[in-house]
Short mmCIF file of C-alpha atoms in Angstrom, two decimals:
data_model
loop_
_atom_site.label_atom_id
_atom_site.label_comp_id
_atom_site.label_asym_id
_atom_site.label_seq_id
_atom_site.Cartn_x
_atom_site.Cartn_y
_atom_site.Cartn_z
CA UNK A 55 15.49 18.83 11.57
CA UNK A 56 16.08 21.63 9.05
CA UNK A 57 14.25 24.95 9.34
CA UNK A 58 11.21 25.00 6.58
CA UNK A 59 8.41 27.55 5.77
CA UNK A 60 4.93 26.55 6.21
CA UNK A 61 1.54 27.48 4.63
CA UNK A 62 -1.95 26.12 5.67
CA UNK A 63 -4.09 26.98 2.10
CA UNK A 64 -7.78 27.23 2.07
CA UNK A 65 -8.53 25.47 -1.15
CA UNK A 66 -7.13 22.64 -3.47
CA UNK A 67 -6.17 25.22 -6.52
CA UNK A 68 -4.52 27.30 -3.71
CA UNK A 69 -2.86 24.11 -2.21
CA UNK A 70 -1.64 23.03 -5.97
CA UNK A 71 -0.26 26.89 -6.38
CA UNK A 72 1.81 26.59 -3.07
CA UNK A 73 3.66 23.44 -4.33
CA UNK A 74 4.25 24.80 -7.93
CA UNK A 75 6.08 27.55 -6.18
CA UNK A 76 8.00 25.46 -4.11
CA UNK A 77 10.10 22.91 -5.57
CA UNK A 78 11.39 21.16 -2.61
CA UNK A 79 7.68 21.43 -0.67
CA UNK A 80 6.10 18.34 0.70
CA UNK A 81 2.28 17.94 1.51
CA UNK A 82 1.63 17.40 5.26
CA UNK A 83 -1.95 16.09 6.92
CA UNK A 84 -1.84 13.43 9.61
CA UNK A 85 1.85 13.56 9.65
CA UNK A 86 2.50 10.07 10.92
CA UNK A 87 5.53 9.27 8.24
CA UNK A 88 6.65 12.48 7.06
CA UNK A 89 7.30 13.78 10.25
CA UNK A 90 9.20 10.74 11.38
CA UNK A 91 11.32 11.00 8.46
CA UNK A 92 11.94 14.69 9.07
CA UNK A 93 13.40 13.96 12.37
CA UNK A 94 15.66 11.10 10.97
CA UNK A 95 16.69 13.81 8.38
CA UNK A 96 15.61 11.88 5.51
CA UNK A 97 13.21 14.12 4.32
CA UNK A 98 14.26 17.77 4.50
CA UNK A 99 11.58 19.52 3.00
CA UNK A 100 12.10 23.94 2.57
CA UNK A 101 8.31 24.66 2.58
CA UNK A 102 5.56 22.44 4.54
CA UNK A 103 2.16 22.69 2.55
CA UNK A 104 -0.49 21.72 5.19
CA UNK A 105 -3.77 20.29 3.69
CA UNK A 106 -5.10 18.94 6.80
CA UNK A 107 -8.10 21.73 6.58
CA UNK A 108 -8.86 21.47 2.96
CA UNK A 109 -12.98 21.48 2.55
CA UNK A 110 -14.21 18.51 0.77
CA UNK A 111 -11.50 15.80 1.17
CA UNK A 112 -13.43 14.31 4.57
CA UNK A 113 -15.98 12.70 3.36
CA UNK A 114 -16.76 9.12 2.28
CA UNK A 115 -19.34 9.31 -0.51
CA UNK A 116 -21.29 7.27 -3.01
CA UNK A 117 -19.76 7.57 -6.36
CA UNK A 118 -21.74 5.85 -9.14
CA UNK A 119 -22.03 2.08 -7.98
CA UNK A 120 -18.74 2.66 -6.01
CA UNK A 121 -17.77 4.79 -3.00
CA UNK A 122 -15.24 7.98 -2.92
CA UNK A 123 -12.91 7.97 0.17
CA UNK A 124 -11.61 11.40 0.64
CA UNK A 125 -7.85 11.94 0.85
CA UNK A 126 -8.39 13.19 4.37
CA UNK A 127 -10.40 10.39 5.56
CA UNK A 128 -8.88 9.12 8.37
CA UNK A 129 -7.54 5.28 8.38
CA UNK A 130 -10.21 4.37 11.35
CA UNK A 131 -13.08 6.37 9.73
CA UNK A 132 -12.60 4.81 6.69
CA UNK A 133 -12.03 0.90 8.39
CA UNK A 134 -15.24 1.55 10.38
CA UNK A 135 -17.43 3.31 8.08
CA UNK A 136 -20.80 0.89 7.50
CA UNK A 137 -20.78 1.37 3.75
CA UNK A 138 -17.12 0.19 3.55
CA UNK A 139 -17.59 -2.72 6.10
CA UNK A 140 -20.48 -3.96 4.16
CA UNK A 141 -19.72 -3.42 0.65
CA UNK A 142 -15.44 -3.76 0.82
CA UNK A 143 -14.71 -5.73 3.93
CA UNK A 144 -11.21 -6.31 2.12
CA UNK A 145 -10.45 -2.85 2.47
CA UNK A 146 -11.68 -2.62 6.04
CA UNK A 147 -9.63 -5.67 7.11
CA UNK A 148 -6.55 -4.59 5.54
CA UNK A 149 -6.63 -1.31 7.12
CA UNK A 150 -7.18 -2.62 10.95
CA UNK A 151 -4.48 -4.88 10.13
CA UNK A 152 -1.89 -2.39 10.11
CA UNK A 153 -0.34 0.52 12.64
CA UNK A 154 -1.94 0.70 16.28
CA UNK A 155 -5.29 2.56 17.06
CA UNK A 156 -3.76 5.86 17.76
CA UNK A 157 -2.08 5.97 14.17
CA UNK A 158 -5.29 5.06 12.51
CA UNK A 159 -6.78 7.63 14.25
CA UNK A 160 -4.24 10.47 12.66
CA UNK A 161 -3.28 8.69 9.55
CA UNK A 162 -5.19 9.76 6.05
CA UNK A 163 -6.32 7.82 3.27
CA UNK A 164 -4.13 10.06 0.91
CA UNK A 165 -0.80 9.64 3.69
CA UNK A 166 -1.34 6.05 3.36
CA UNK A 167 -0.66 5.97 -0.51
CA UNK A 168 2.21 8.30 0.01
CA UNK A 169 3.96 5.93 2.77
CA UNK A 170 7.79 5.83 2.42
CA UNK A 171 9.55 2.19 2.41
CA UNK A 172 10.76 1.22 5.85
CA UNK A 173 14.21 0.05 4.59
CA UNK A 174 16.55 0.18 7.40
CA UNK A 175 19.03 1.66 5.19
CA UNK A 176 16.62 4.41 3.63
CA UNK A 177 16.08 5.36 7.34
CA UNK A 178 20.07 5.70 8.12
CA UNK A 179 21.59 9.02 6.72
CA UNK A 180 25.09 7.41 7.57
CA UNK A 181 24.62 4.75 4.97
CA UNK A 182 24.46 4.95 1.22
CA UNK A 183 20.57 4.69 -0.14
CA UNK A 184 19.66 5.54 -3.95
CA UNK A 185 16.47 5.87 -2.56
CA UNK A 186 17.31 8.47 -0.48
CA UNK A 187 20.57 9.79 -2.10
CA UNK A 188 20.64 8.79 -5.90
CA UNK A 189 23.60 7.38 -7.22
CA UNK A 190 25.26 6.53 -3.67
CA UNK A 191 24.54 2.65 -3.97
CA UNK A 192 22.20 -0.02 -2.39
CA UNK A 193 23.86 -2.01 0.47
CA UNK A 194 20.60 -3.80 1.49
CA UNK A 195 21.48 -6.36 -1.23
CA UNK A 196 24.24 -7.65 0.29
CA UNK A 197 23.42 -6.37 4.06
CA UNK A 198 20.40 -6.65 6.43
CA UNK A 199 17.73 -7.66 3.57
CA UNK A 200 15.44 -9.72 5.85
CA UNK A 201 12.52 -7.70 5.52
CA UNK A 202 13.23 -6.54 1.68
CA UNK A 203 11.59 -7.22 -1.89
CA UNK A 204 12.08 -10.54 -3.85
CA UNK A 205 9.84 -9.41 -6.67
CA UNK A 206 10.43 -6.37 -9.00
CA UNK A 207 13.73 -5.34 -7.64
CA UNK A 208 16.48 -3.52 -9.96
CA UNK A 209 20.08 -3.43 -8.91
CA UNK A 210 19.63 0.07 -7.32
CA UNK A 211 17.14 -0.84 -4.99
CA UNK A 212 15.19 -3.86 -3.22
CA UNK A 213 12.83 -1.69 -0.99
CA UNK A 214 9.36 -2.55 -0.24
CA UNK A 215 6.29 -0.36 0.06
CA UNK A 216 4.90 -0.77 3.66
CA UNK A 217 1.24 -0.54 3.24
CA UNK A 218 -1.50 -2.64 4.04
CA UNK A 219 -4.55 -0.57 2.64
CA UNK A 220 -2.96 -0.20 -0.66
CA UNK A 221 -2.67 -3.81 -1.00
CA UNK A 222 -6.35 -4.03 -0.73
CA UNK A 223 -7.12 -1.22 -3.19
CA UNK A 224 -4.72 -2.76 -5.28
CA UNK A 225 -6.68 -5.83 -5.54
CA UNK A 226 -10.35 -3.64 -5.67
CA UNK A 227 -9.09 -1.72 -8.85
CA UNK A 228 -9.50 1.57 -6.81
CA UNK A 229 -8.33 4.71 -8.70
CA UNK A 230 -6.31 7.64 -7.25
CA UNK A 231 -8.29 11.03 -8.09
CA UNK A 232 -5.27 13.93 -8.05
CA UNK A 233 -5.24 17.45 -8.88
CA UNK A 234 -2.72 19.69 -10.12
CA UNK A 235 -2.08 22.77 -12.48
CA UNK A 236 -3.65 21.26 -15.08
CA UNK A 237 -6.90 20.19 -13.50
CA UNK A 238 -7.90 16.88 -12.12
CA UNK A 239 -6.48 13.56 -13.21
CA UNK A 240 -7.46 9.53 -12.54
CA UNK A 241 -4.49 6.97 -11.87
CA UNK A 242 -5.51 3.35 -11.65
CA UNK A 243 -4.15 1.88 -8.33
CA UNK A 244 -1.91 -0.19 -10.59
CA UNK A 245 -0.01 2.81 -12.26
CA UNK A 246 0.00 4.89 -8.99
CA UNK A 247 3.17 3.08 -7.39
CA UNK A 248 6.22 2.43 -9.22
CA UNK A 249 8.90 -0.11 -9.71
CA UNK A 250 12.23 1.10 -8.51
CA UNK A 251 14.11 0.79 -12.07
CA UNK A 252 16.82 3.27 -12.32
CA UNK A 253 14.81 5.82 -10.49
CA UNK A 254 14.29 4.44 -6.95
CA UNK A 255 13.82 7.89 -5.47
CA UNK A 256 10.53 8.29 -7.00
CA UNK A 257 7.61 5.95 -5.22
CA UNK A 258 4.54 6.97 -7.40
CA UNK A 259 3.35 8.61 -10.66
CA UNK A 260 1.91 11.41 -8.70
CA UNK A 261 3.76 14.61 -10.02
CA UNK A 262 5.66 17.06 -7.51
CA UNK A 263 2.90 19.87 -7.61
CA UNK A 264 -0.28 17.60 -7.46
CA UNK A 265 -2.25 16.50 -4.33
CA UNK A 266 -4.52 13.58 -3.68
CA UNK A 267 -8.30 14.39 -3.53
CA UNK A 268 -9.31 10.55 -2.87
CA UNK A 269 -9.71 6.92 -4.18
CA UNK A 270 -12.80 5.39 -5.95
CA UNK A 271 -13.66 2.15 -5.48
CA UNK A 272 -15.67 0.59 -8.19
CA UNK A 273 -18.92 -1.30 -7.85
CA UNK A 274 -18.59 -4.07 -4.84
CA UNK A 275 -18.10 -7.40 -6.04
CA UNK A 276 -16.13 -9.43 -3.27
CA UNK A 277 -17.79 -8.73 -0.21
CA UNK A 278 -18.63 -12.30 0.54
CA UNK A 279 -15.44 -14.22 -0.58
CA UNK A 280 -12.17 -12.25 0.39
CA UNK A 281 -9.52 -12.09 3.06
CA UNK A 282 -6.52 -10.06 3.96
CA UNK A 283 -3.66 -12.48 5.40
CA UNK A 284 -0.81 -10.75 7.05
CA UNK A 285 2.12 -12.31 8.06
CA UNK A 286 4.68 -10.42 10.62
CA UNK A 287 7.38 -10.62 13.19
CA UNK A 288 4.46 -10.25 15.87
CA UNK A 289 0.97 -10.20 16.45
CA UNK A 290 0.48 -6.37 15.94
CA UNK A 291 2.32 -3.23 15.09
CA UNK A 292 4.23 -4.58 12.55
CA UNK A 293 4.80 -4.13 8.90
CA UNK A 294 4.29 -7.11 6.63
CA UNK A 295 6.80 -9.73 5.66
CA UNK A 296 4.08 -11.01 3.27
CA UNK A 297 0.47 -9.83 2.77
CA UNK A 298 -1.98 -11.22 0.48
CA UNK A 299 -5.59 -9.68 -0.47
CA UNK A 300 -7.43 -12.16 -1.91
CA UNK A 301 -11.18 -11.80 -3.48
CA UNK A 302 -13.39 -13.84 -5.25
CA UNK A 303 -16.71 -14.56 -6.75
CA UNK A 304 -17.68 -18.02 -6.30
CA UNK A 305 -20.73 -19.74 -7.71
CA UNK A 306 -20.75 -22.96 -5.20
CA UNK A 307 -17.31 -24.48 -5.46
CA UNK A 308 -16.71 -22.52 -8.89
CA UNK A 309 -14.66 -19.47 -9.03
CA UNK A 310 -15.99 -17.13 -11.17
CA UNK A 311 -13.60 -13.70 -10.69
CA UNK A 312 -10.63 -13.53 -8.84
CA UNK A 313 -8.31 -10.60 -7.39
CA UNK A 314 -4.91 -11.19 -5.86
CA UNK A 315 -2.53 -8.66 -4.64
CA UNK A 316 0.41 -9.07 -2.46
CA UNK A 317 2.37 -6.92 0.13
CA UNK A 318 5.92 -6.86 1.67
CA UNK A 319 7.45 -8.24 -1.42
CA UNK A 320 8.25 -5.70 -3.84
CA UNK A 321 8.14 -1.78 -4.12
CA UNK A 322 4.39 -1.74 -4.76
CA UNK A 323 1.39 -4.15 -4.26
CA UNK A 324 2.22 -6.92 -6.27
CA UNK A 325 -0.19 -7.92 -8.74
CA UNK A 326 -0.08 -10.79 -11.86
CA UNK A 327 -3.56 -10.52 -13.73
CA UNK A 328 -2.22 -13.83 -15.32
CA UNK A 329 -2.42 -15.91 -12.39
CA UNK A 330 -5.72 -14.08 -11.37
CA UNK A 331 -6.95 -15.74 -14.98
CA UNK A 332 -5.77 -18.87 -13.90
CA UNK A 333 -8.83 -19.11 -11.09
CA UNK A 334 -11.53 -18.46 -13.58
CA UNK A 335 -14.00 -21.12 -14.06
CA UNK A 336 -11.95 -23.26 -11.90
CA UNK A 337 -13.13 -25.59 -8.89
CA UNK A 338 -11.67 -23.81 -5.76
CA UNK A 339 -8.82 -26.49 -5.01
CA UNK A 340 -5.68 -26.85 -3.08
CA UNK A 341 -3.96 -27.78 -6.51
CA UNK A 342 -4.98 -24.87 -8.29
CA UNK A 343 -4.12 -22.48 -5.72
CA UNK A 344 -0.47 -23.95 -5.65
CA UNK A 345 -0.35 -23.21 -9.63
CA UNK A 346 -1.60 -19.75 -8.80
CA UNK A 347 1.09 -19.00 -6.32
CA UNK A 348 3.85 -20.46 -8.67
CA UNK A 349 2.97 -18.12 -11.25
CA UNK A 350 2.86 -15.32 -9.27
CA UNK A 351 6.02 -15.93 -7.52
CA UNK A 352 7.64 -16.38 -11.15
CA UNK A 353 11.02 -14.86 -11.36
CA UNK A 354 11.35 -13.97 -7.45
CA UNK A 355 14.48 -13.72 -6.36
CA UNK A 356 16.03 -13.43 -2.63
CA UNK A 357 19.12 -11.77 -1.38
CA UNK A 358 20.56 -13.98 1.18
CA UNK A 359 18.38 -13.06 4.65
CA UNK A 360 15.31 -13.04 2.62
CA UNK A 361 15.16 -15.79 0.80
CA UNK A 362 12.59 -17.47 2.91
CA UNK A 363 9.94 -14.97 1.76
CA UNK A 364 9.53 -16.79 -1.45
CA UNK A 365 8.23 -19.99 0.47
CA UNK A 366 6.67 -17.88 2.91
CA UNK A 367 4.40 -16.17 0.15
CA UNK A 368 3.80 -19.29 -1.67
CA UNK A 369 2.20 -20.63 1.26
CA UNK A 370 0.35 -17.76 2.19
CA UNK A 371 -1.11 -17.14 -1.34
CA UNK A 372 -2.41 -20.87 -1.04
CA UNK A 373 -3.42 -20.02 1.95
CA UNK A 374 -5.56 -16.92 1.42
CA UNK A 375 -7.15 -18.44 -1.35
CA UNK A 376 -8.29 -21.16 0.65
CA UNK A 377 -9.81 -18.68 3.29
CA UNK A 378 -11.49 -16.83 0.65
CA UNK A 379 -13.05 -19.54 -1.00
CA UNK A 380 -14.56 -20.94 2.53
CA UNK A 381 -15.80 -17.57 2.83
CA UNK A 382 -13.83 -17.19 6.29
CA UNK A 383 -11.40 -14.26 6.14
CA UNK A 384 -8.41 -13.71 8.28
CA UNK A 385 -9.68 -12.10 11.71
CA UNK A 386 -7.34 -8.98 12.44
CA UNK A 387 -8.30 -9.17 16.38
CA UNK A 388 -7.74 -12.58 16.85
CA UNK A 389 -4.79 -13.09 14.56
CA UNK A 390 -4.20 -16.69 15.04
CA UNK A 391 -3.77 -18.00 11.37
CA UNK A 392 -6.86 -20.07 10.26
#
């Protein structure tokens, strides 16, 4: 681990000034990802800005017809908040599908949004990696790519985004609130994370001198017909090979509105609005779900070891939509797939 300076600002404005004054600074709160990356010598900040005690960011509050979850709210607090459980059970379920109880106690909402990929090559400074060292190459394309992306890849990077929480936030159309030198702004979840393109070192559209204030959830609509289906190599404490957040509004057997987001398949939570439109006004039916899955996976490409993820994702979408339509969401304690 390299030497670094440290500051603990007392306000959001002070935190923004600290970032603006140190171009190689990193923000730290729970530290569950950043500290690991510093130990591996993947992240080498010269200055840490500890936002863990900033006032006003640890609350879950009413926001119009929705909820605002502060950036410093722990994953545990968000998952077990009665308002989140009642109005946004998809989000609660997705958070409980991730990490361990100990990690969820320390990890924060803001930190979860900024999780970095678990690509083996990214974590190994002895190998090239365009995300870690731009221009050095991407050995993952011909190497060990079993866990990596099948959608939205580029010639420079095939990494995946690791968060479960963000997949649910994408399906729920949350908005990320951030603050920087020019004041506050809002970033829709669909635009917060990026595809790799020719700049895979950038995971998000958050500016280097901005901090996350929290996320806002819109009016709740999907509390009865939802599921977060996570498929992984073991039953707990494993990142998703494929995950699906599915949320439906139902009138009997007829689908009204629909939201679907996939995790583990791309550099960001993957959502295809055209596929969701295919469900509106249709009877909940496996044939319809199969057509939707085909649309979502249109253009999917494997790289050898991860070819299996294309069919796995196709079947996961069908199963998740079936669970959501029945109103029988996937249990995150009894992980047997229904």
